[in-house]
XYZ file of C-alpha atoms in Angstrom:
688
model
C 0.000 0.000 0.000
C 1.311 3.428 -0.958
C 1.777 6.256 1.560
C -0.792 9.012 1.851
C -0.017 12.712 1.823
C -1.727 15.331 3.968
C -1.221 19.041 3.297
C -2.567 22.047 5.156
C -1.969 25.787 4.809
C -2.443 28.323 7.586
C -1.707 32.007 8.062
C 0.073 33.676 10.990
C 0.283 37.343 11.853
C 3.590 39.047 12.640
C 2.799 38.857 16.366
C 1.817 35.192 16.194
C 4.908 34.205 14.230
C 7.084 35.981 16.791
C 5.864 33.689 19.570
C 7.235 30.335 20.588
C 5.434 27.409 18.975
C 4.993 23.672 19.212
C 3.358 21.403 16.660
C 1.354 18.645 18.370
C -0.005 15.393 16.913
C -2.435 13.338 19.025
C -2.709 10.362 16.676
C -0.998 9.157 13.498
C -1.457 5.663 12.125
C 1.196 4.438 11.625
C 4.467 6.138 10.553
C 5.067 9.614 9.245
C 7.503 12.086 7.751
C 6.600 15.661 8.697
C 7.575 18.892 6.891
C 6.788 22.456 7.891
C 7.547 25.214 5.393
C 9.757 22.842 3.437
C 11.855 21.792 6.439
C 11.647 18.190 7.586
C 11.068 18.335 11.325
C 10.630 14.588 11.992
C 10.756 11.265 10.178
C 9.276 7.797 10.295
C 12.261 6.457 12.227
C 10.942 8.323 15.300
C 7.311 9.094 14.427
C 5.569 5.738 14.609
C 2.848 4.131 16.679
C -0.898 4.697 16.493
C -1.154 5.529 20.192
C 1.934 7.700 20.581
C 1.561 11.469 20.885
C 4.209 13.767 19.430
C 5.152 17.390 20.037
C 7.791 19.294 18.046
C 9.375 22.657 18.809
C 8.863 24.768 15.664
C 9.467 28.316 16.914
C 12.218 28.852 14.347
C 10.224 27.271 11.503
C 6.958 29.206 11.530
C 6.800 32.560 9.720
C 4.454 35.471 9.154
C 1.955 34.948 6.376
C 1.299 31.614 4.687
C 2.704 28.447 6.314
C 2.516 24.974 4.805
C 2.395 21.697 6.745
C 2.877 18.433 4.847
C 2.700 14.952 6.348
C 3.537 11.720 4.552
C 1.823 8.816 6.341
C 2.891 5.196 5.905
C 0.466 2.309 6.534
C 0.808 -0.198 9.369
C 2.644 -3.405 8.523
C 2.146 -6.908 9.942
C 3.392 -6.822 13.519
C 2.696 -3.123 14.009
C 0.617 -2.236 17.064
C -2.074 -0.487 15.133
C -5.759 0.312 15.638
C -7.416 -3.025 16.264
C -10.580 -4.609 14.949
C -11.075 -8.309 15.568
C -14.113 -10.400 14.598
C -16.883 -7.814 14.770
C -16.222 -6.378 11.316
C -13.846 -6.794 8.368
C -10.411 -5.228 8.514
C -10.383 -1.724 6.981
C -8.775 -1.992 3.522
C -6.409 0.885 4.318
C -5.542 -0.403 7.794
C -6.953 2.891 9.133
C -3.764 4.629 8.027
C -3.720 8.374 8.367
C -4.015 11.239 10.822
C -6.936 10.233 13.023
C -6.710 12.669 15.937
C -6.218 16.435 16.202
C -3.160 18.342 15.041
C -2.537 21.672 16.761
C -0.092 24.554 16.587
C 0.324 25.889 20.139
C 1.672 29.406 20.626
C 3.053 30.869 23.862
C 5.480 33.493 25.126
C 8.359 31.267 26.165
C 6.944 29.025 28.890
C 4.121 26.625 28.105
C 1.721 24.857 30.474
C 1.363 21.181 29.700
C -0.507 18.178 31.075
C -2.601 19.761 33.836
C -3.991 17.171 36.253
C -6.409 17.212 39.178
C -6.445 14.371 41.701
C -9.321 14.154 44.159
C -9.660 12.293 47.443
C -13.101 12.047 49.013
C -14.044 11.507 52.640
C -15.801 8.209 51.977
C -17.582 8.187 55.320
C -19.286 11.564 55.113
C -18.993 12.395 51.373
C -18.934 15.979 52.615
C -15.226 16.713 52.225
C -12.643 16.295 49.493
C -9.048 17.277 48.876
C -7.651 18.267 45.506
C -4.067 18.015 44.301
C -3.423 20.099 41.197
C -0.340 19.699 39.028
C 0.990 20.814 35.677
C 4.245 20.734 33.764
C 5.976 23.952 32.757
C 8.317 23.890 29.756
C 10.792 26.716 29.182
C 11.487 26.944 25.452
C 13.922 29.854 25.827
C 17.687 29.851 26.274
C 17.359 32.040 29.379
C 16.276 31.272 32.958
C 12.712 32.377 33.632
C 11.035 33.453 36.857
C 7.269 33.541 36.957
C 4.093 32.597 38.774
C 1.753 29.725 37.992
C -1.770 30.724 38.973
C -4.770 28.440 39.245
C -8.493 28.871 39.700
C -11.343 26.416 40.338
C -14.538 28.450 40.559
C -13.991 30.697 43.634
C -10.858 28.834 44.761
C -7.605 30.540 43.733
C -3.986 29.518 44.305
C -0.538 30.358 42.965
C 3.124 29.418 43.208
C 6.353 31.156 42.192
C 8.530 29.113 39.834
C 12.068 29.449 38.478
C 12.891 27.541 35.310
C 16.351 26.891 33.875
C 16.848 27.361 30.121
C 15.230 24.640 28.013
C 13.980 22.849 31.128
C 10.767 21.190 32.182
C 9.372 21.192 35.722
C 6.284 19.720 37.336
C 4.553 22.105 39.720
C 2.268 20.618 42.369
C -0.367 22.405 44.434
C -1.029 20.121 47.410
C -3.776 20.635 49.999
C -1.171 20.525 52.775
C 0.349 23.750 51.411
C -2.777 25.282 49.892
C -5.625 24.955 52.374
C -8.097 26.254 49.809
C -7.817 22.853 48.094
C -9.561 21.268 51.069
C -13.087 21.401 49.674
C -16.152 21.436 51.918
C -19.479 20.107 50.609
C -18.054 19.202 47.181
C -20.378 18.481 44.288
C -19.357 14.887 43.662
C -19.316 13.192 40.272
C -21.595 10.129 40.259
C -22.527 7.623 37.572
C -26.104 7.422 36.339
C -28.750 6.479 38.943
C -26.428 7.118 41.896
C -26.318 10.914 41.732
C -25.402 13.794 39.441
C -22.240 13.800 37.270
C -21.092 17.207 38.495
C -18.027 18.744 36.869
C -15.573 21.534 37.627
C -13.182 23.587 35.481
C -9.522 24.205 36.295
C -8.013 27.348 34.766
C -4.237 27.875 34.821
C -2.025 30.707 33.623
C 1.714 31.310 33.816
C 2.760 34.926 34.198
C 6.229 36.358 33.629
C 5.935 39.760 35.233
C 2.707 41.159 33.819
C 2.878 39.026 30.678
C 0.747 35.909 30.432
C 3.020 33.364 28.786
C 0.453 30.578 28.456
C -2.958 29.457 29.665
C -4.496 26.013 30.038
C -7.852 24.649 31.052
C -9.176 21.214 31.874
C -12.445 19.843 33.157
C -12.580 17.298 35.968
C -14.874 15.674 38.476
C -14.467 15.266 42.210
C -14.832 11.568 42.846
C -12.850 8.594 44.102
C -12.868 5.186 42.429
C -11.585 1.851 43.668
C -12.066 -1.876 43.446
C -12.973 -4.565 45.976
C -13.224 -8.333 46.229
C -16.599 -10.052 46.487
C -16.431 -13.358 48.368
C -12.633 -12.980 48.165
C -12.619 -14.042 44.517
C -14.643 -11.737 42.232
C -13.515 -8.201 41.515
C -15.990 -5.350 41.744
C -15.804 -1.563 41.619
C -16.760 1.372 43.803
C -17.390 5.043 43.154
C -17.105 7.332 46.160
C -16.930 4.286 48.384
C -20.238 2.852 47.139
C -20.398 -0.419 45.227
C -21.520 -0.110 41.619
C -23.056 -2.992 39.686
C -21.536 -2.535 36.230
C -24.179 -2.678 33.487
C -22.255 -1.999 30.323
C -21.691 -2.624 26.634
C -18.673 -2.582 24.322
C -17.876 0.343 22.027
C -16.229 0.427 18.628
C -15.394 3.393 16.438
C -16.645 3.592 12.872
C -14.844 1.194 10.509
C -13.206 4.115 8.687
C -12.887 6.316 11.808
C -15.558 8.655 10.427
C -17.515 9.236 13.641
C -19.034 12.699 14.020
C -19.643 14.691 17.185
C -23.383 14.385 16.580
C -23.197 10.619 16.105
C -21.112 10.110 19.234
C -23.499 12.261 21.273
C -26.483 10.257 20.055
C -24.781 7.013 21.047
C -23.841 8.168 24.550
C -27.421 9.347 25.025
C -28.580 5.926 23.795
C -26.479 4.264 26.494
C -28.016 6.536 29.106
C -31.522 5.906 27.751
C -30.918 2.170 28.102
C -30.041 2.745 31.768
C -26.523 1.444 31.137
C -23.902 2.898 33.455
C -20.764 1.773 31.605
C -19.161 1.591 28.184
C -16.137 -0.637 27.678
C -13.525 0.508 25.178
C -11.482 -2.436 23.928
C -8.926 -0.114 22.470
C -8.264 3.574 23.063
C -11.148 4.575 20.832
C -12.161 8.117 20.032
C -11.311 10.621 17.322
C -10.627 13.149 20.098
C -11.988 13.832 23.592
C -15.630 13.978 22.453
C -16.626 10.472 23.582
C -14.899 10.909 26.925
C -16.342 14.392 27.496
C -19.865 13.161 26.821
C -19.497 10.232 29.190
C -18.283 12.684 31.842
C -21.368 14.833 31.274
C -23.900 12.000 31.265
C -22.538 9.894 34.106
C -21.439 6.925 31.997
C -18.456 5.004 33.377
C -15.662 3.979 31.006
C -13.364 0.946 31.002
C -10.400 1.913 28.827
C -7.450 -0.109 27.579
C -5.848 -2.207 24.872
C -7.599 -4.422 22.334
C -7.017 -8.157 21.904
C -6.011 -7.330 18.308
C -2.357 -7.433 19.422
C -2.708 -10.693 21.340
C -3.409 -13.099 18.472
C -1.324 -13.940 15.425
C -4.447 -13.975 13.258
C -4.936 -10.249 13.828
C -1.416 -8.943 14.514
C 0.006 -10.744 11.500
C 3.115 -12.173 13.200
C 3.699 -14.964 15.744
C 2.789 -14.083 19.332
C 3.570 -15.471 22.756
C 0.819 -17.883 23.792
C 0.545 -16.376 27.256
C 1.419 -12.714 26.725
C 0.362 -11.932 23.170
C 2.394 -9.808 20.768
C 4.229 -7.509 23.199
C 7.164 -9.394 24.699
C 10.463 -8.183 23.179
C 12.395 -5.332 24.877
C 11.805 -2.988 21.962
C 8.088 -3.666 21.821
C 7.766 -3.385 25.598
C 9.423 0.033 25.530
C 7.228 1.235 22.667
C 3.930 0.060 24.168
C 4.759 1.334 27.644
C 5.440 4.786 26.199
C 2.205 4.628 24.198
C 0.368 3.708 27.395
C 1.918 6.679 29.194
C 0.822 8.983 26.374
C -2.772 7.749 26.544
C -2.978 7.923 30.342
C -1.713 11.503 30.414
C -4.086 12.423 27.571
C -7.184 10.994 29.297
C -6.588 10.965 33.053
C -8.725 14.013 33.922
C -11.923 12.303 32.764
C -13.900 11.229 35.855
C -15.863 8.721 33.781
C -12.785 6.478 33.404
C -12.896 4.185 36.434
C -10.373 1.501 35.469
C -7.442 1.049 33.084
C -7.383 -2.361 31.380
C -3.814 -3.171 30.367
C -4.686 -6.369 28.476
C -7.760 -7.966 26.961
C -7.702 -11.753 26.554
C -4.220 -12.369 27.963
C -1.912 -10.742 30.535
C 1.114 -8.495 30.009
C 4.558 -9.975 30.418
C 6.029 -9.000 33.806
C 8.490 -6.432 32.424
C 5.651 -4.637 30.637
C 3.240 -4.789 33.566
C 5.898 -3.288 35.828
C 6.275 -0.385 33.419
C 2.515 0.102 33.539
C 2.641 0.110 37.346
C 5.444 2.681 37.269
C 3.390 4.823 34.878
C 0.384 4.760 37.211
C 2.547 5.726 40.182
C 4.037 8.642 38.271
C 1.099 9.893 36.220
C -2.180 8.534 37.593
C -2.411 6.967 41.058
C -6.158 7.704 41.177
C -7.571 4.580 39.524
C -7.247 0.811 39.807
C -5.913 -1.123 36.860
C -6.999 -4.520 35.611
C -4.245 -6.863 34.426
C -6.632 -8.549 31.985
C -10.298 -8.458 31.090
C -9.917 -12.177 30.472
C -10.328 -14.884 33.070
C -12.157 -18.093 33.809
C -14.284 -18.897 36.777
C -16.960 -20.961 38.433
C -19.449 -20.621 41.221
C -17.212 -22.982 43.190
C -14.766 -20.070 43.646
C -12.206 -21.293 41.156
C -11.011 -18.442 39.006
C -7.937 -18.053 36.871
C -5.676 -20.250 34.820
C -2.045 -20.160 33.819
C -3.050 -18.141 30.762
C -4.657 -15.284 32.695
C -2.671 -15.192 35.929
C -0.160 -12.348 36.146
C 3.297 -12.979 37.582
C 2.965 -9.656 39.420
C -0.698 -9.058 40.239
C -2.181 -12.544 40.179
C -5.736 -13.220 39.072
C -7.721 -10.644 37.168
C -10.732 -11.437 39.342
C -12.982 -11.129 36.298
C -14.066 -13.572 33.622
C -14.380 -13.707 29.861
C -16.116 -17.007 29.203
C -18.809 -15.915 26.793
C -21.348 -16.788 25.675
C -21.270 -15.007 22.342
C -24.019 -16.866 20.426
C -27.671 -17.790 21.016
C -28.260 -18.248 24.734
C -31.531 -19.214 26.388
C -32.897 -16.858 29.078
C -32.638 -19.519 31.795
C -28.861 -19.796 31.287
C -28.071 -16.457 32.879
C -29.900 -17.352 36.100
C -28.730 -20.939 36.509
C -25.235 -21.211 35.022
C -22.478 -21.413 37.636
C -19.661 -22.709 35.416
C -19.217 -20.205 32.615
C -20.740 -16.833 31.771
C -23.744 -16.860 34.102
C -24.645 -14.254 36.695
C -21.736 -14.427 39.110
C -18.558 -12.353 39.277
C -17.800 -9.784 36.582
C -18.298 -10.910 32.985
C -16.318 -8.370 30.965
C -17.779 -9.312 27.578
C -20.668 -11.573 26.750
C -24.091 -11.670 25.182
C -26.789 -13.789 23.577
C -25.247 -13.532 20.111
C -26.815 -12.098 16.984
C -28.948 -8.983 17.176
C -30.603 -8.712 13.766
C -31.300 -5.100 12.704
C -34.833 -3.827 12.095
C -36.345 -4.160 8.655
C -35.487 -0.681 7.353
C -31.820 -1.254 8.122
C -31.827 -4.690 6.496
C -33.130 -3.074 3.325
C -30.185 -0.648 3.375
C -27.657 -3.433 3.956
C -28.765 -6.071 1.473
C -29.727 -5.784 -2.225
C -33.480 -6.151 -2.677
C -33.132 -9.310 -4.769
C -31.126 -10.999 -1.977
C -33.264 -10.018 1.008
C -35.280 -13.237 0.959
C -34.656 -16.072 1.262
C -31.611 -15.515 3.458
C -28.308 -16.379 1.821
C -24.718 -15.278 1.268
C -25.543 -11.572 1.367
C -26.788 -12.022 4.931
C -23.752 -14.084 5.902
C -21.450 -11.378 4.537
C -22.706 -9.081 7.291
C -22.189 -11.620 10.071
C -18.955 -12.146 12.009
C -15.976 -14.398 11.449
C -15.349 -18.067 12.133
C -18.037 -19.474 14.465
C -20.154 -16.380 13.897
C -20.197 -16.440 10.093
C -23.955 -17.030 9.769
C -27.250 -16.904 11.652
C -27.817 -20.662 11.850
C -28.098 -20.826 15.658
C -30.388 -17.807 15.772
C -32.647 -19.242 13.060
C -32.809 -22.678 14.700
C -33.910 -21.102 17.973
C -36.465 -18.926 16.208
C -37.976 -21.842 14.335
C -38.293 -23.901 17.518
C -39.496 -21.105 19.807
C -41.609 -18.903 17.516
C -42.233 -20.999 14.410
C -40.485 -20.833 11.054
C -41.162 -17.492 9.348
C -42.741 -17.470 5.902
C -41.143 -14.248 4.705
C -38.862 -11.324 5.473
C -41.365 -9.219 7.416
C -42.377 -12.128 9.651
C -38.730 -13.045 10.184
C -37.807 -9.563 11.311
C -40.836 -9.240 13.584
C -39.848 -12.466 15.327
C -36.174 -11.447 15.303
C -36.955 -8.258 17.216
C -39.025 -10.207 19.750
C -36.088 -12.586 20.193
C -33.608 -9.725 20.463
C -35.652 -8.313 23.341
C -36.366 -11.636 25.026
C -32.725 -12.789 24.941
C -31.094 -9.518 26.039
C -33.303 -8.665 28.999
C -32.547 -11.743 31.176
C -28.773 -11.310 30.886
C -28.813 -7.958 32.648
C -31.642 -8.963 34.970
C -29.848 -12.070 36.206
C -26.736 -10.151 37.230
C -28.857 -7.567 39.018
C -30.899 -10.186 40.870
C -27.677 -11.920 41.941
C -26.065 -8.884 43.585
C -24.676 -11.052 46.381
C -22.427 -12.939 43.965
C -22.224 -10.718 40.866
C -20.440 -7.424 40.294
C -21.014 -6.612 36.638
C -21.667 -7.593 33.050
C -20.695 -6.030 29.716
C -22.843 -6.799 26.667
C -20.721 -7.496 23.618
C -21.361 -5.071 21.918
C -23.031 -1.663 22.181
C -22.715 -0.402 18.621
C -21.607 -1.256 15.104
C -18.544 -0.227 13.097
C -20.322 -1.288 9.895
C -23.725 -2.728 8.876
C -23.828 -6.098 10.646
C -26.016 -8.843 12.148
C -24.128 -9.636 15.348
C -23.421 -7.952 18.681
C -25.205 -4.603 18.726
C -27.933 -2.842 20.673
C -28.433 -0.460 17.755
C -27.059 -0.757 14.250
C -24.673 1.163 12.020
C -27.498 3.524 11.041
C -28.162 4.172 14.764
C -31.472 2.299 14.597
C -32.250 0.433 17.845
C -33.180 -3.229 17.643
C -35.247 -5.209 20.141
C -32.197 -5.817 22.346
C -31.943 -2.051 22.924
C -35.335 -2.093 24.611
C -34.605 -5.342 26.421
C -31.527 -3.734 27.965
C -33.462 -0.577 28.826
C -36.162 -2.581 30.584
C -33.695 -4.824 32.423
C -31.529 -1.978 33.724
C -34.174 0.296 35.219
C -32.904 1.244 38.696
C -36.153 0.054 40.306
C -37.406 -3.117 38.704
C -39.544 -6.189 39.151
C -37.765 -9.190 37.637
C -38.848 -12.731 36.808
C -36.215 -15.340 37.714
C -36.265 -18.035 35.014
C -34.434 -20.466 37.283
C -36.492 -20.501 40.481
C -39.849 -19.162 39.175
C -39.847 -16.254 41.621
C -40.412 -12.526 41.242
C -37.661 -10.261 42.600
C -37.545 -6.578 43.383
C -34.256 -4.838 42.556
C -33.179 -1.439 43.860
C -29.970 0.029 42.407
C -30.282 3.349 44.220
C -28.121 4.280 47.188
C -31.239 4.995 49.223
C -33.961 2.730 50.576
C -37.458 2.670 49.060
C -40.674 2.049 50.963
C -44.396 1.534 50.428
C -44.249 0.584 46.776
C -46.808 -1.825 45.391
C -46.108 -4.792 43.118
C -49.031 -6.166 41.100
C -48.310 -9.620 39.683
C -50.644 -11.131 37.098
C -50.555 -14.271 34.975
C -52.597 -14.606 31.769
C -53.079 -17.517 29.403
C -52.486 -17.241 25.663
C -56.043 -15.905 25.181
C -55.319 -13.169 27.784
C -57.601 -14.712 30.391
C -56.506 -13.679 33.891
C -55.401 -16.764 35.825
C -53.633 -15.267 38.843
C -53.282 -11.886 40.526
C -51.585 -10.741 43.718
C -50.690 -7.339 45.149
C -47.611 -7.079 47.358
C -46.227 -4.185 49.393
C -42.561 -3.689 48.569
C -39.796 -2.155 50.683
C -36.132 -2.410 49.747
C -32.788 -1.542 51.290
C -30.245 0.472 49.278
C -28.512 -1.475 46.490
C -30.500 -4.650 47.076
C -32.335 -7.493 45.376
C -34.812 -9.819 47.085
C -37.565 -12.258 46.194
C -41.082 -11.000 46.875
C -43.153 -13.918 45.547
C -42.849 -17.533 44.454
C -45.212 -17.962 41.519
C -47.871 -20.641 42.038
C -48.220 -23.763 39.927
C -51.354 -23.296 37.844
C -53.025 -26.322 36.304
C -54.837 -24.458 33.534
C -51.816 -22.748 31.983
C -51.576 -22.804 28.205
C -48.166 -23.772 26.801
C -47.432 -20.114 26.068
C -48.585 -17.676 28.735
C -47.924 -14.158 29.994
C -46.534 -12.691 33.212
C -47.350 -9.027 33.832
C -45.387 -7.224 36.573
C -46.352 -3.674 37.549
C -44.597 -1.509 40.116
C -46.646 1.344 41.598
C -46.158 4.014 44.198
C -48.312 4.306 47.323
C -50.934 6.335 45.428
C -51.188 3.770 42.644
C -49.110 5.717 40.115
C -47.121 3.508 37.782
C -43.369 3.379 38.472
C -42.522 0.675 35.946
C -43.717 -2.450 34.180
C -42.141 -5.699 33.045
C -44.001 -8.103 30.757
C -42.871 -11.649 29.938
C -44.012 -14.287 27.486
C -43.182 -17.695 28.917
C -43.655 -21.378 28.137
C -44.556 -24.439 30.153
C -42.088 -26.334 27.950
C -38.738 -26.018 29.710
C -35.623 -25.055 27.754
C -32.758 -27.337 28.757
C -29.066 -26.556 28.313
C -26.512 -28.914 26.796
C -23.336 -28.513 28.830
C -21.932 -31.711 27.315
C -21.986 -30.390 23.747
C -18.639 -30.628 21.938
C -17.781 -27.100 20.815
C -14.056 -27.636 20.309
C -11.464 -25.342 21.878
C -13.712 -22.274 21.900
C -16.821 -22.850 23.981
C -18.496 -19.732 22.632
C -21.980 -20.632 23.864
C -24.007 -23.282 25.666
C -26.522 -24.724 23.195
C -30.002 -25.897 24.093
C -31.028 -29.558 24.085
C -34.690 -28.597 23.958
C -36.266 -25.212 23.304
C -39.082 -23.409 25.028
C -42.171 -23.122 22.821
């Protein structure tokens, strides 16, 4: 593949050209030669790596009038640690080569302010006090020593510190609460994820003054909050925000296949996540064309898991042999490169309160030398968050978790699991499975498989003459390998709903299945709060028009699973337990609820009322408890309905949950031979 050229012209006034300047690149994939006004300022021997950030001093290169920037970008080669897609869409034909994040010319008067950072510590007992530690790096671009004052402001709080900088030096300046009592904050507005409080934000404004001259200014937004992890039953990892446990209800993000996301599209998707009552988005990869995604998650109270993709961990995707245990990063040179890329990303993103954990590996674990560099980076640049050595793991209800493949030499077990399923999964599985992906521990990626788009989207994806019957055109938009068609989805549909006679009937039944299969996954984890800490649906969105793993499609059209997730994740919810035939009340709020009413009704297939009971419901904070064991009714039809309605003390409706069920039990086949990759647990018999 040939290199690509980028060229941009910009004008500078006499005053602007007389200032000091740096040229900053936040993301180039993969190598580049860079020229400014005909002078080569950097080459591909030093400018390489999709997740490196580069800054070049160009004070003596810029000029008044027209300036010309030219960048020659070279594509990633096999073995390069590039932007990673795996089995959820085809590889981009161009390997996503190019400039994919902002380029900026920064002007200042000799001393620049770089990498501002705010660390917050919260009084976790009272939540009524917090301390802030503010830092920034000052860089003196002149050949003279400089004396000045770094001044900071956070709303009404102001602070400053005198600084002396040697020529061409860099110095980190720290404002600590021990020396600046104003950084001891009373009654702080804390940042909370959705349903637990408001995602309040603050602005930090900094300026460096040399005498009466302002040399540079900087601003960053942050939230006052404290995040941490904990161990449930000494074996399963969970997470806390401001000292309160948070059940993670998330889904996995991907950027557009050609990195063409818009601000408007990203905003719509974050609002979708909030509308679905999800509190987390997992980024398998440092996604984002800029800070837009992260800013929006800050604003809407959506937590973010951020870290590397498994793209680099498998030869199939990286294009070169990998270490079976550690993936593709294991040589000294690669370790140095990736550790520096990690440092760049952490410094770039660390002020976002939505990021609650760094994930330094996906399916595998980092080799010890690399993990130690990560640990050193956290100590130096971000001691405010936990890190996860791998989102992979294996587990069982018998408290066995980990294997030699996902145990770190430094930090031990990940405490999470990645055991699927990824294909059709019966609702009962999530409530009863205690060996694989069921509702215990933290399942970092999983889901019931295909989520077929609604009819209008199918008509955009597939030529009209190939829409029905289903064939190769449909398979083209499926996944890879085990996920290359919809055979499991169709078999379940035919058995559970009856074989469709045409496209419209197929899609109607597909949307019903999407809803029915997604809802119990989230509900099971919520019901099992005493042994579950979180679940991430694989996936949230779509990088291209596809059939698998999405709550809404490439055209941003929700499918039935979108509404199944929304229903399942309501903070106050009545839930049917497919395993024990009981109705549970779940409260995700941090406060107790009292004097609610639960109306439980059962109807036969003709909508004849067979059973009704009204229960008074009280619930402790962050709790789940059974409120009724459903009776055995002799006159049930094979298909029947369960209607759950939650009301306040005055009879006003708080929420509903409606199930279609079957007297024919769906049984799971744990003995099925699925080869090395047990990507789902098939059904021996289907519900009807």
